[in-house]
Each structure stands twice: as C-alpha cells, then as structure tokens.
PDB file of C-alpha atoms in Angstrom:
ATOM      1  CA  UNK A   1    -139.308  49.572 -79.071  1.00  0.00           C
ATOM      2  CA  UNK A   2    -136.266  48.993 -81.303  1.00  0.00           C
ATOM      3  CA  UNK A   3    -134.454  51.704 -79.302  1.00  0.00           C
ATOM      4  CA  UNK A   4    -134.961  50.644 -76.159  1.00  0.00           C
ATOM      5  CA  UNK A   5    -134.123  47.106 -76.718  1.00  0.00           C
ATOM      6  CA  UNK A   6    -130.478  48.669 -78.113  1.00  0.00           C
ATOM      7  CA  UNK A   7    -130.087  50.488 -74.777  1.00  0.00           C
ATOM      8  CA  UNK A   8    -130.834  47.543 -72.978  1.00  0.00           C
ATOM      9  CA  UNK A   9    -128.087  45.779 -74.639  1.00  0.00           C
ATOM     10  CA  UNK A  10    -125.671  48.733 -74.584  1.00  0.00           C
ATOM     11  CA  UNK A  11    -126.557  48.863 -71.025  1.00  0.00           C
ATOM     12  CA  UNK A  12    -126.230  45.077 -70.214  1.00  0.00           C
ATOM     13  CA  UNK A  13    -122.543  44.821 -71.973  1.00  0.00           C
ATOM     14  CA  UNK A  14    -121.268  48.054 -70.003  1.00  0.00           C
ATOM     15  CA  UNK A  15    -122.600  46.197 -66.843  1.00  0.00           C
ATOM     16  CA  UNK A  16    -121.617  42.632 -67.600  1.00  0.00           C
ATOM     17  CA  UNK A  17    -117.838  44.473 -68.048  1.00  0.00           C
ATOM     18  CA  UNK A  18    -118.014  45.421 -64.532  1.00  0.00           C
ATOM     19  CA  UNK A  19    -116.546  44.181 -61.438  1.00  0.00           C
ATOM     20  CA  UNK A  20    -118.646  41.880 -59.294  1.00  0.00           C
ATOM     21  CA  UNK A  21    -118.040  43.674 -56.599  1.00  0.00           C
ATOM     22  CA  UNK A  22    -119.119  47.146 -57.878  1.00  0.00           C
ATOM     23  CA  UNK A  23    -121.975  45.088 -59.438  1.00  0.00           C
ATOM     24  CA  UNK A  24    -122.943  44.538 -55.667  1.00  0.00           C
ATOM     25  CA  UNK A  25    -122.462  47.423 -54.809  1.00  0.00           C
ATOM     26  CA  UNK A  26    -124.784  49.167 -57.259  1.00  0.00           C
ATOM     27  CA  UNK A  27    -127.718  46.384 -56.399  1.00  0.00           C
ATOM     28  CA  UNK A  28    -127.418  46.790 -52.422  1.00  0.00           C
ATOM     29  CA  UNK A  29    -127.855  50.550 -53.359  1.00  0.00           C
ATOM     30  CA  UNK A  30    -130.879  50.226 -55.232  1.00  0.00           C
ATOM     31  CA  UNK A  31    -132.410  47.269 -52.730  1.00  0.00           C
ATOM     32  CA  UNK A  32    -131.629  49.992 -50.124  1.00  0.00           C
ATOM     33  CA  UNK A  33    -133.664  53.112 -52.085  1.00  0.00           C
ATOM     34  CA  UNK A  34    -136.054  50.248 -53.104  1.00  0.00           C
ATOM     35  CA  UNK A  35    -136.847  49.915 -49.185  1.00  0.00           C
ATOM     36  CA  UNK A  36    -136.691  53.378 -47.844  1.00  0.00           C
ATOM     37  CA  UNK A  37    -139.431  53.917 -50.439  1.00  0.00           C
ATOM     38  CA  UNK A  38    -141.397  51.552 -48.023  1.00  0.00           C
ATOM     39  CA  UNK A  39    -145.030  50.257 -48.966  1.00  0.00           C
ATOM     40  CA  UNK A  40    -146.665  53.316 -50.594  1.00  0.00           C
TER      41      UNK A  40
END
C-alpha cells in the first residue's frame, strides 16, 4: 500500500507540472476510450 501511495504522488507531481492544455488533452482521451468502451 506504501508503494502505491508513492506512485500516486510521483505520478500527481509529474502531472500537476504539466500544461493545462496537454492536461486536457490527456482527459478528453481517456473520456473518449472511457465511452467507446460503452455499457458492458
């Protein structure tokens, strides 16, 4: 659990360092895989 909660950080600072515009990027591209997964 310790691990993961590291990563999580590491992961949050390299993301909180990035533009907000590649930031949106990266979310409409997951909202967009998210949905063409559909219901089930």
């Amino acid at each position: 659990m310790e691990q993961a909660c590291a990563l999580a950080w590491e992961a949050f600072d390299a993301y909180r360092e990035t533009a907000p515009e590649t930031r949106a990027r990266l979310l409409e591209t997951i909202a967009d895989e998210i949905e063409a997964l559909g219901d089930g």
